[in-house]
GROMACS .gro file of N, CA and C in nm:
model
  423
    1UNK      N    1   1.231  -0.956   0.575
    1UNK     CA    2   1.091  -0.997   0.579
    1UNK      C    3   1.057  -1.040   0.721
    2UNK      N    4   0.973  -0.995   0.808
    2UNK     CA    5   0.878  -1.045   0.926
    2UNK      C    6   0.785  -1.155   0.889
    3UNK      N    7   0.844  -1.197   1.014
    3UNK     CA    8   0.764  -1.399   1.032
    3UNK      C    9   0.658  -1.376   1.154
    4UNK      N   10   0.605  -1.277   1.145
    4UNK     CA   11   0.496  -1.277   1.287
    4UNK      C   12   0.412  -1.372   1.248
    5UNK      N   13   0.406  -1.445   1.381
    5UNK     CA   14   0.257  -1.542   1.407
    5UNK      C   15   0.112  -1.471   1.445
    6UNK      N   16   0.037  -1.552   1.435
    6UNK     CA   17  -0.089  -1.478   1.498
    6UNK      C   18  -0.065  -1.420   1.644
    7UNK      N   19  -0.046  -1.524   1.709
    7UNK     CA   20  -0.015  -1.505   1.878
    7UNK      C   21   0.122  -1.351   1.900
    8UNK      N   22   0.177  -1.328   1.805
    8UNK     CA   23   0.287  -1.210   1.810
    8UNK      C   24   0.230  -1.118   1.815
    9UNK      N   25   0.160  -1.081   1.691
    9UNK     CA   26   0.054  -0.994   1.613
    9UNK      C   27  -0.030  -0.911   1.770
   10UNK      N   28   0.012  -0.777   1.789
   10UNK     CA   29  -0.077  -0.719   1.922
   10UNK      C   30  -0.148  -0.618   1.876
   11UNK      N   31  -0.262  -0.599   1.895
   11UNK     CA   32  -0.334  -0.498   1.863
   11UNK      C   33  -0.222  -0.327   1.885
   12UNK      N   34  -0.250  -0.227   1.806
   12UNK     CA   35  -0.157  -0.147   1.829
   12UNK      C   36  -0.031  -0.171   1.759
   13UNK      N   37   0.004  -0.251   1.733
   13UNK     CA   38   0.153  -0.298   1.673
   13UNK      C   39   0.172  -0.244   1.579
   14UNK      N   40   0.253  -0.175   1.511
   14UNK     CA   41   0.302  -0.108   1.367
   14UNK      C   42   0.387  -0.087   1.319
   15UNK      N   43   0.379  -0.076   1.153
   15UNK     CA   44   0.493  -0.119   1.053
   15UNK      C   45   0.486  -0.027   0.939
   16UNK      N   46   0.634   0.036   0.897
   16UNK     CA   47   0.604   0.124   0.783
   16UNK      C   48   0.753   0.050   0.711
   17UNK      N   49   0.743   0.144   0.570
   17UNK     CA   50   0.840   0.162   0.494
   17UNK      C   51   0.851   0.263   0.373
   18UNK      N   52   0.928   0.304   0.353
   18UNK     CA   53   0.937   0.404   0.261
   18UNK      C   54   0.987   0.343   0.102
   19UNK      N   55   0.938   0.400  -0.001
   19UNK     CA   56   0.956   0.354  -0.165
   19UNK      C   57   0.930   0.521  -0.244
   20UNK      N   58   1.000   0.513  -0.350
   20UNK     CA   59   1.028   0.596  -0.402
   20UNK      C   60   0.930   0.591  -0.518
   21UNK      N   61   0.844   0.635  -0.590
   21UNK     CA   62   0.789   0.631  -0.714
   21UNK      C   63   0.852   0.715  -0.839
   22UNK      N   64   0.882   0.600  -0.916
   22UNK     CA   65   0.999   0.632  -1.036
   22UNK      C   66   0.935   0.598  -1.116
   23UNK      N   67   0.947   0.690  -1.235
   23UNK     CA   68   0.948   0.689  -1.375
   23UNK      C   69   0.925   0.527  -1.432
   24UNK      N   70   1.028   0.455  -1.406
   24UNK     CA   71   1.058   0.305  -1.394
   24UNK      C   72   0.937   0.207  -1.371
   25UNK      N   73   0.896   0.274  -1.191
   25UNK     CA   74   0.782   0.205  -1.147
   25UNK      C   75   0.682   0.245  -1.271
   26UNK      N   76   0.663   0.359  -1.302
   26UNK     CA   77   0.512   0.396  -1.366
   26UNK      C   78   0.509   0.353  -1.527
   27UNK      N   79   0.651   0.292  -1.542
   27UNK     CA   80   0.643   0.223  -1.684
   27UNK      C   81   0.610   0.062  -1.644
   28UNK      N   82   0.630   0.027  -1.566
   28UNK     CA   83   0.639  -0.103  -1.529
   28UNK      C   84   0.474  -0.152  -1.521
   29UNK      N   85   0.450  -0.054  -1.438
   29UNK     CA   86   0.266  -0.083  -1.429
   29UNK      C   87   0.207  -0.031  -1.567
   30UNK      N   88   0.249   0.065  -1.601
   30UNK     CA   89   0.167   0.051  -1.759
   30UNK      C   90   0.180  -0.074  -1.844
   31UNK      N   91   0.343  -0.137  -1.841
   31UNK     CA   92   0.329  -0.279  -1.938
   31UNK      C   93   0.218  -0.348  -1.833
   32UNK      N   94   0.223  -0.344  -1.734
   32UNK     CA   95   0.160  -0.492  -1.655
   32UNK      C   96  -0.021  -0.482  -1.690
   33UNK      N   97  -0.066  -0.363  -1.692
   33UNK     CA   98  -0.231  -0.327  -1.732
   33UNK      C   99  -0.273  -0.269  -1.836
   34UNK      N  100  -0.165  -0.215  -1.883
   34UNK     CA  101  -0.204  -0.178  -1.993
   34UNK      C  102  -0.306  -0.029  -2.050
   35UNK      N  103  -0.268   0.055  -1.882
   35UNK     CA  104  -0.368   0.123  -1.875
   35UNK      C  105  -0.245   0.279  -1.937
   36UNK      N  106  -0.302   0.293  -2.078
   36UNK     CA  107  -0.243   0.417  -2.155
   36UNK      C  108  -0.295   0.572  -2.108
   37UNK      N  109  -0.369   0.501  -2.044
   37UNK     CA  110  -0.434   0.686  -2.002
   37UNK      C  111  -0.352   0.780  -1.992
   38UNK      N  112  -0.373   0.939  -2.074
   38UNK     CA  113  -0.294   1.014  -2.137
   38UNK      C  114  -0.228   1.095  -1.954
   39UNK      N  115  -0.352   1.062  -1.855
   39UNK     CA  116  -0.297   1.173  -1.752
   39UNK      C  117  -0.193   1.128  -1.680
   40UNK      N  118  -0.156   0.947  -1.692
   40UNK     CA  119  -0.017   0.899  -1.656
   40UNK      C  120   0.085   0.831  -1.737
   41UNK      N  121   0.043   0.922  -1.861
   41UNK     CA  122   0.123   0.891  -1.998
   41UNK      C  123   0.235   1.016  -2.060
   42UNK      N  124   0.147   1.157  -2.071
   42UNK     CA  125   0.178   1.247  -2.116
   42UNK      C  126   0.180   1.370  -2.006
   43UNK      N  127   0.300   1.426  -2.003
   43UNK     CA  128   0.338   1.496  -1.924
   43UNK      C  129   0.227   1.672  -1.971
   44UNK      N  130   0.246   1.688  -2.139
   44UNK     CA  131   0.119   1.743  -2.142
   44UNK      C  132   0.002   1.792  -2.140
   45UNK      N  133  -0.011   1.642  -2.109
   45UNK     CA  134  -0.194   1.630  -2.125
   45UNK      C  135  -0.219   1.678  -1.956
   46UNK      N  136  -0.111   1.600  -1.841
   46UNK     CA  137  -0.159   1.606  -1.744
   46UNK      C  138  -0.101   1.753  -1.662
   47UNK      N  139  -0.086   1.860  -1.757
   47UNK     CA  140  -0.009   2.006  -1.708
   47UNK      C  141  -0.152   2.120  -1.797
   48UNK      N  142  -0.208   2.001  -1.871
   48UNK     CA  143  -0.335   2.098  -1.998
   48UNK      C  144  -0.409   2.058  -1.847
   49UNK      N  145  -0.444   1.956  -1.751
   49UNK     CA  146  -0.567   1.976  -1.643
   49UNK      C  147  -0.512   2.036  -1.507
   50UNK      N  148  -0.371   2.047  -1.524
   50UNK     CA  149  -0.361   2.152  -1.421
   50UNK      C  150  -0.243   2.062  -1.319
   51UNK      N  151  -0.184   1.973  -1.358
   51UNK     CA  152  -0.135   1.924  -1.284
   51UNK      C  153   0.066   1.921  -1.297
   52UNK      N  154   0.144   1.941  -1.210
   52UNK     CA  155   0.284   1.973  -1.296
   52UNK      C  156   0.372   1.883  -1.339
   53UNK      N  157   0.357   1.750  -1.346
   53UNK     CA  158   0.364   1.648  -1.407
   53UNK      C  159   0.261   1.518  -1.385
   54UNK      N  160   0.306   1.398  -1.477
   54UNK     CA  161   0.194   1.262  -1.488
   54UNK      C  162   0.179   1.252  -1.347
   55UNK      N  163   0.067   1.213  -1.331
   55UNK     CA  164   0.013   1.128  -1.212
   55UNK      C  165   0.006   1.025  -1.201
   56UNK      N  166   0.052   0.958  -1.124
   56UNK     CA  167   0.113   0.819  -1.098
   56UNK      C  168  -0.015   0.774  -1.062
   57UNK      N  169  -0.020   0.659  -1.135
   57UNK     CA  170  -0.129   0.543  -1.126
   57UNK      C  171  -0.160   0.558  -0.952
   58UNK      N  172  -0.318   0.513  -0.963
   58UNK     CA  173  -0.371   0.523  -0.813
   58UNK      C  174  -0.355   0.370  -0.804
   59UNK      N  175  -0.382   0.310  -0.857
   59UNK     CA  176  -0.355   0.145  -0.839
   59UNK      C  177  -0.211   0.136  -0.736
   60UNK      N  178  -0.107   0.172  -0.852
   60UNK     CA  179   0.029   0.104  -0.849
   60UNK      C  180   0.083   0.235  -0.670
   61UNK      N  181   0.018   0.304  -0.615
   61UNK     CA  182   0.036   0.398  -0.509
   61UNK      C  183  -0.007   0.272  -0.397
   62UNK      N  184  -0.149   0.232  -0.415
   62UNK     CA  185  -0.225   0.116  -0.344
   62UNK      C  186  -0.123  -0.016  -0.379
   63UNK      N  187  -0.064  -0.023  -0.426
   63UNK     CA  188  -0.005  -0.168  -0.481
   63UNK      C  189   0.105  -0.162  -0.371
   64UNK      N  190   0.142  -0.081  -0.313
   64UNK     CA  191   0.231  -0.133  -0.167
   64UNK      C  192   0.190  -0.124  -0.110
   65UNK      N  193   0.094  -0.123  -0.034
   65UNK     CA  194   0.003  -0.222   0.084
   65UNK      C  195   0.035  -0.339   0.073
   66UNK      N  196   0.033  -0.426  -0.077
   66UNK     CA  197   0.048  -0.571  -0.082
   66UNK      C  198   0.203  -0.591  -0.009
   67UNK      N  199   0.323  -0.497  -0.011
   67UNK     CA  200   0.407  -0.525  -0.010
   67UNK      C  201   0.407  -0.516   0.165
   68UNK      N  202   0.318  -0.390   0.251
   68UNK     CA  203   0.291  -0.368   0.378
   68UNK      C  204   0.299  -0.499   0.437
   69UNK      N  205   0.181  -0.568   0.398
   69UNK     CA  206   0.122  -0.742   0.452
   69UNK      C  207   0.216  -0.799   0.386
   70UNK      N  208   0.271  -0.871   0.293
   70UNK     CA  209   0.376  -0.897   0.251
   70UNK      C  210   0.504  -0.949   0.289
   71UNK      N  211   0.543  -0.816   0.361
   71UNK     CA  212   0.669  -0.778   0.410
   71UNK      C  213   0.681  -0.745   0.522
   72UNK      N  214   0.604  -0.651   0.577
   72UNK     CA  215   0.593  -0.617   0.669
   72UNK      C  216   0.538  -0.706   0.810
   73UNK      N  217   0.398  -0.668   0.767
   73UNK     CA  218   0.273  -0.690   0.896
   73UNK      C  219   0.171  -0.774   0.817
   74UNK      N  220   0.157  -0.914   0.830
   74UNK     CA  221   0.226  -1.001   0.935
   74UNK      C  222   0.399  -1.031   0.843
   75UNK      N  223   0.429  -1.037   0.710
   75UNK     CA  224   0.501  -1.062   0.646
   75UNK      C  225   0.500  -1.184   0.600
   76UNK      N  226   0.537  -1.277   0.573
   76UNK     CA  227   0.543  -1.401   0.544
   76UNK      C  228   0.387  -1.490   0.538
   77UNK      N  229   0.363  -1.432   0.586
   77UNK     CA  230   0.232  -1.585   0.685
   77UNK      C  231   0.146  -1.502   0.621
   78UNK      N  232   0.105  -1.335   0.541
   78UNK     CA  233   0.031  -1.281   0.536
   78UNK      C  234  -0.080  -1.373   0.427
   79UNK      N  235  -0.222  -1.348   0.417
   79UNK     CA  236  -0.295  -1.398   0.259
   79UNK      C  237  -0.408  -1.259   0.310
   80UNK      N  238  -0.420  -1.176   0.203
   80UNK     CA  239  -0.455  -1.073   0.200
   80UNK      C  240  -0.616  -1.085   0.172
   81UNK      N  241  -0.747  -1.067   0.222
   81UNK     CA  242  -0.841  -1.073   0.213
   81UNK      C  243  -0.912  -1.003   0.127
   82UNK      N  244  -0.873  -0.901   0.218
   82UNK     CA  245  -0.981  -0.745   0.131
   82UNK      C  246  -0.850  -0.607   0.153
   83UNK      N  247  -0.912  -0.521   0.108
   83UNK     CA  248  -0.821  -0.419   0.048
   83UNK      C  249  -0.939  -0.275   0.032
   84UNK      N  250  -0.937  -0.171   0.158
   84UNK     CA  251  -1.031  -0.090   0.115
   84UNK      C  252  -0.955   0.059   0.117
   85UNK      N  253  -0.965   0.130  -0.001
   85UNK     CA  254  -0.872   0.261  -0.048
   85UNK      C  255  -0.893   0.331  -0.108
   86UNK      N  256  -0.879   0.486  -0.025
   86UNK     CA  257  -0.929   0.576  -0.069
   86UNK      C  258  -0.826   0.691  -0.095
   87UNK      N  259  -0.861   0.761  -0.192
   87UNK     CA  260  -0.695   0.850  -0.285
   87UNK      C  261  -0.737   0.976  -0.245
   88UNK      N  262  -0.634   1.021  -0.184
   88UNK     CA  263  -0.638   1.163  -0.063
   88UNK      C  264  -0.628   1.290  -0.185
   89UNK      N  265  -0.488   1.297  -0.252
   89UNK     CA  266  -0.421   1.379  -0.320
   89UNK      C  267  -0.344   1.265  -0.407
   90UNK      N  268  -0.268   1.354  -0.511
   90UNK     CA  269  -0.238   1.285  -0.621
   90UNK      C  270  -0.085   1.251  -0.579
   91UNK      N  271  -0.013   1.157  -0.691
   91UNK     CA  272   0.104   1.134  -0.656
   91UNK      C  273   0.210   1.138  -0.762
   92UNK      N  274   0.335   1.182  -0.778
   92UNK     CA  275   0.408   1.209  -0.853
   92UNK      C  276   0.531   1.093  -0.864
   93UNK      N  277   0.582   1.087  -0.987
   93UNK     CA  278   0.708   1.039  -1.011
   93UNK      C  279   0.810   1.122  -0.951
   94UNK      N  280   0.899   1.078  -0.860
   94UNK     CA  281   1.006   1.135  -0.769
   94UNK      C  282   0.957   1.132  -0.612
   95UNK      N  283   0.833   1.135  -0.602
   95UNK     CA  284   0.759   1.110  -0.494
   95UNK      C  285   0.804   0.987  -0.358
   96UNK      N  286   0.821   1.029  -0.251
   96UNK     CA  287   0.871   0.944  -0.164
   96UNK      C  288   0.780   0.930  -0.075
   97UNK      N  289   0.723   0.819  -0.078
   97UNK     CA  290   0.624   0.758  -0.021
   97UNK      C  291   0.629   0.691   0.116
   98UNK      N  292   0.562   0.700   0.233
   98UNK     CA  293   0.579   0.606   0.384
   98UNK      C  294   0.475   0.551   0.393
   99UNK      N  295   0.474   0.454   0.332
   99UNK     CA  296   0.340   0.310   0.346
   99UNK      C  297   0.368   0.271   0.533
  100UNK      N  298   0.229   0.308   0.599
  100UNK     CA  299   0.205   0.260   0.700
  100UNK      C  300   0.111   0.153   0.748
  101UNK      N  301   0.084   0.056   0.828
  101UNK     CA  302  -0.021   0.007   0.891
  101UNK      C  303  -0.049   0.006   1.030
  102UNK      N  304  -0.096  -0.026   1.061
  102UNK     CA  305  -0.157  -0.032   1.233
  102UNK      C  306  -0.261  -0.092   1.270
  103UNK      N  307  -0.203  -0.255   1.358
  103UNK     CA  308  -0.307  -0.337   1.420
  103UNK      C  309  -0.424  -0.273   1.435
  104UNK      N  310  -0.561  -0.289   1.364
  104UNK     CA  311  -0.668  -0.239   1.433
  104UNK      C  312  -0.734  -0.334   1.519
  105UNK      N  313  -0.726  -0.440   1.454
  105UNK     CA  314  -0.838  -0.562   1.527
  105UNK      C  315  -0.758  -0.694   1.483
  106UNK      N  316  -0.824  -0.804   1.624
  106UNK     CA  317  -0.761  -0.970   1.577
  106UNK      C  318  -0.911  -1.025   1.568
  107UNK      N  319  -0.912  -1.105   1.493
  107UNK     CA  320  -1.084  -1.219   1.505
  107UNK      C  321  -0.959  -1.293   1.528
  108UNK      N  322  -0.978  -1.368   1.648
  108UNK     CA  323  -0.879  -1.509   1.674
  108UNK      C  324  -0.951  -1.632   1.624
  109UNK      N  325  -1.117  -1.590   1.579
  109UNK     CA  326  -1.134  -1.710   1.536
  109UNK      C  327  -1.112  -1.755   1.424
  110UNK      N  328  -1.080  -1.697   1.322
  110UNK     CA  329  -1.012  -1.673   1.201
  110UNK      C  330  -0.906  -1.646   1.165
  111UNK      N  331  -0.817  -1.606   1.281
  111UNK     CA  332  -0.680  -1.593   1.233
  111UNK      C  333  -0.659  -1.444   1.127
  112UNK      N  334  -0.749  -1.362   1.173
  112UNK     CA  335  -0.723  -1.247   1.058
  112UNK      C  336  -0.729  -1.134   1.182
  113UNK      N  337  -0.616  -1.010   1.117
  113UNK     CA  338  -0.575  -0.883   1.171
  113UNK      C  339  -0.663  -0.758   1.059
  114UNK      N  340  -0.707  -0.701   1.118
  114UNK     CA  341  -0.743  -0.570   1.004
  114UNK      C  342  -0.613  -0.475   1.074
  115UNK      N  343  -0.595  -0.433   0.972
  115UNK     CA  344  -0.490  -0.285   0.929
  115UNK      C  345  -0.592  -0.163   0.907
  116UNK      N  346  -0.518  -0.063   0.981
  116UNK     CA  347  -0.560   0.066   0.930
  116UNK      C  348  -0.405   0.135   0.899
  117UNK      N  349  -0.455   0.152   0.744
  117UNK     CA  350  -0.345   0.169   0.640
  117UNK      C  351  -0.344   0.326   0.577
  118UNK      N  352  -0.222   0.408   0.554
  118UNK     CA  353  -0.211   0.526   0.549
  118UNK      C  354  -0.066   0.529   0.485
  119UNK      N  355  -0.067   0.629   0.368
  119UNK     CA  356   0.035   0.635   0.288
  119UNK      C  357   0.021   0.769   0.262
  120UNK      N  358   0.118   0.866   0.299
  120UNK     CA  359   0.221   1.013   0.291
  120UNK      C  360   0.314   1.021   0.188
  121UNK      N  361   0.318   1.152   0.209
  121UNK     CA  362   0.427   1.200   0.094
  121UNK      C  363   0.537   1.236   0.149
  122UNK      N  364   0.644   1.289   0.069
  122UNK     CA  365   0.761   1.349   0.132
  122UNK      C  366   0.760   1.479   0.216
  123UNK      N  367   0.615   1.555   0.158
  123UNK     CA  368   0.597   1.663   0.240
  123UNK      C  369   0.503   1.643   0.392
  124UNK      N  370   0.482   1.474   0.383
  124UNK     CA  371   0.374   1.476   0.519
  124UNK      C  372   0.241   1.448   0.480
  125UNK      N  373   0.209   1.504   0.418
  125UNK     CA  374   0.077   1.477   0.324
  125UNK      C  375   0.012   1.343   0.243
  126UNK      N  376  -0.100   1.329   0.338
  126UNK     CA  377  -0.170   1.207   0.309
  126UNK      C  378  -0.234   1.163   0.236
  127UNK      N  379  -0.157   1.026   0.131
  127UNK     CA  380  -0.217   1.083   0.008
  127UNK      C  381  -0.290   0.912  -0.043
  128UNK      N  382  -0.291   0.847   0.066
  128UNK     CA  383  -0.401   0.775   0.057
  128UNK      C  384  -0.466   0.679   0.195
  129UNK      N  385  -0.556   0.654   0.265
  129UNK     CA  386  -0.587   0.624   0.362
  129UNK      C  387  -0.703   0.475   0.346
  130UNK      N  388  -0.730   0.368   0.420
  130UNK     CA  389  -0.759   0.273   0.409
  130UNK      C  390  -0.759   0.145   0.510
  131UNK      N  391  -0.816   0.068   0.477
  131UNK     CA  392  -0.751  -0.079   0.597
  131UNK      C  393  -0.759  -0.196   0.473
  132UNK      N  394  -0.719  -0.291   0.547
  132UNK     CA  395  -0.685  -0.419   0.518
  132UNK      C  396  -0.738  -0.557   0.597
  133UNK      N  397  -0.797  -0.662   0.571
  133UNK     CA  398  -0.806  -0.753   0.630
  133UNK      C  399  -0.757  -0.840   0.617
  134UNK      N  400  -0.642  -0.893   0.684
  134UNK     CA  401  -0.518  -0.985   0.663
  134UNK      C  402  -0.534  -1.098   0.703
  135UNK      N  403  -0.551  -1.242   0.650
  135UNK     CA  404  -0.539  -1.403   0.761
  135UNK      C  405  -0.404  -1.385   0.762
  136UNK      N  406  -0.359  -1.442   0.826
  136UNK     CA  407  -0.221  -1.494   0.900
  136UNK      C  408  -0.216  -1.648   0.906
  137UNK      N  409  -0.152  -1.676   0.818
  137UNK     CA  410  -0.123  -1.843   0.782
  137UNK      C  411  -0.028  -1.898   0.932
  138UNK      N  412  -0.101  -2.043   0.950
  138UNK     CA  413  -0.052  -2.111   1.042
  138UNK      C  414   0.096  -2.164   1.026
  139UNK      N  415   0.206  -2.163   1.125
  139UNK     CA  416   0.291  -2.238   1.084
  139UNK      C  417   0.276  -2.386   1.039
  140UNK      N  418   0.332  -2.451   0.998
  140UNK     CA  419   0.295  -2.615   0.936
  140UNK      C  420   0.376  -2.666   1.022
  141UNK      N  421   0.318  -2.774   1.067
  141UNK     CA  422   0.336  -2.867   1.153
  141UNK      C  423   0.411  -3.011   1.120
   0.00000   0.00000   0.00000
């Protein structure tokens, strides 16, 4: 986990990581929401609209960003503001994912970084694009 401070934090600065989307993950977010929808339920249903297996929740694709700020950029100190995301192409179970960000901006008077956030596939392909507006918690004194 990264302990960047505000004062570390440079415009330009950037942070990725790679996660795998498993079967596992896409059961895990169905108990957590509860969302049964047949096109990330049934392998079926989602090959009857044309697709060659379920499509992995667009949420739970966006749900590592949290882990980006998190973990990453700033990591520790992060409290996540806003969250803006947009779904390029679809995403599969087996799917290997490179969650990126990149310093766009500091308000120093606020203590907040925006991210411009971008998540690929194993083939390169961008399969969701976005930013973030991050505060960066003070160390305690």
């Amino acid at each position: 986990m990264n302990h960047f401070s505000f004062e570390e934090i440079k415009v330009g600065m950037e942070e990725s990581f790679q996660t795998e989307v498993t079967q596992e993950k896409m059961d895990a977010f169905r108990m957590i929401t509860g969302d049964e929808n047949p096109l990330h339920t049934s392998k079926a249903f989602a090959g009857a609209k044309g697709y060659h297996s379920c499509v992995a929740y667009g949420m739970l694709t966006a749900s590592f960003l949290s882990t980006l700020a998190g973990v990453y950029l700033p990591g520790e100190k992060s409290l996540i503001h806003s969250v803006e995301s947009k779904f390029i192409k679809p995403v599969f179970p087996g799917d290997v994912l490179l969650v990126s960000g990149r310093v766009k901006e500091k308000n120093d008077l606020f203590s907040v970084i925006t991210l411009q956030v971008s998540i690929t596939n194993q083939k390169g392909e961008k399969v969701l694009r976005g930013s973030m507006q991050i505060g960066v918690l003070e160390d305690e004194k």
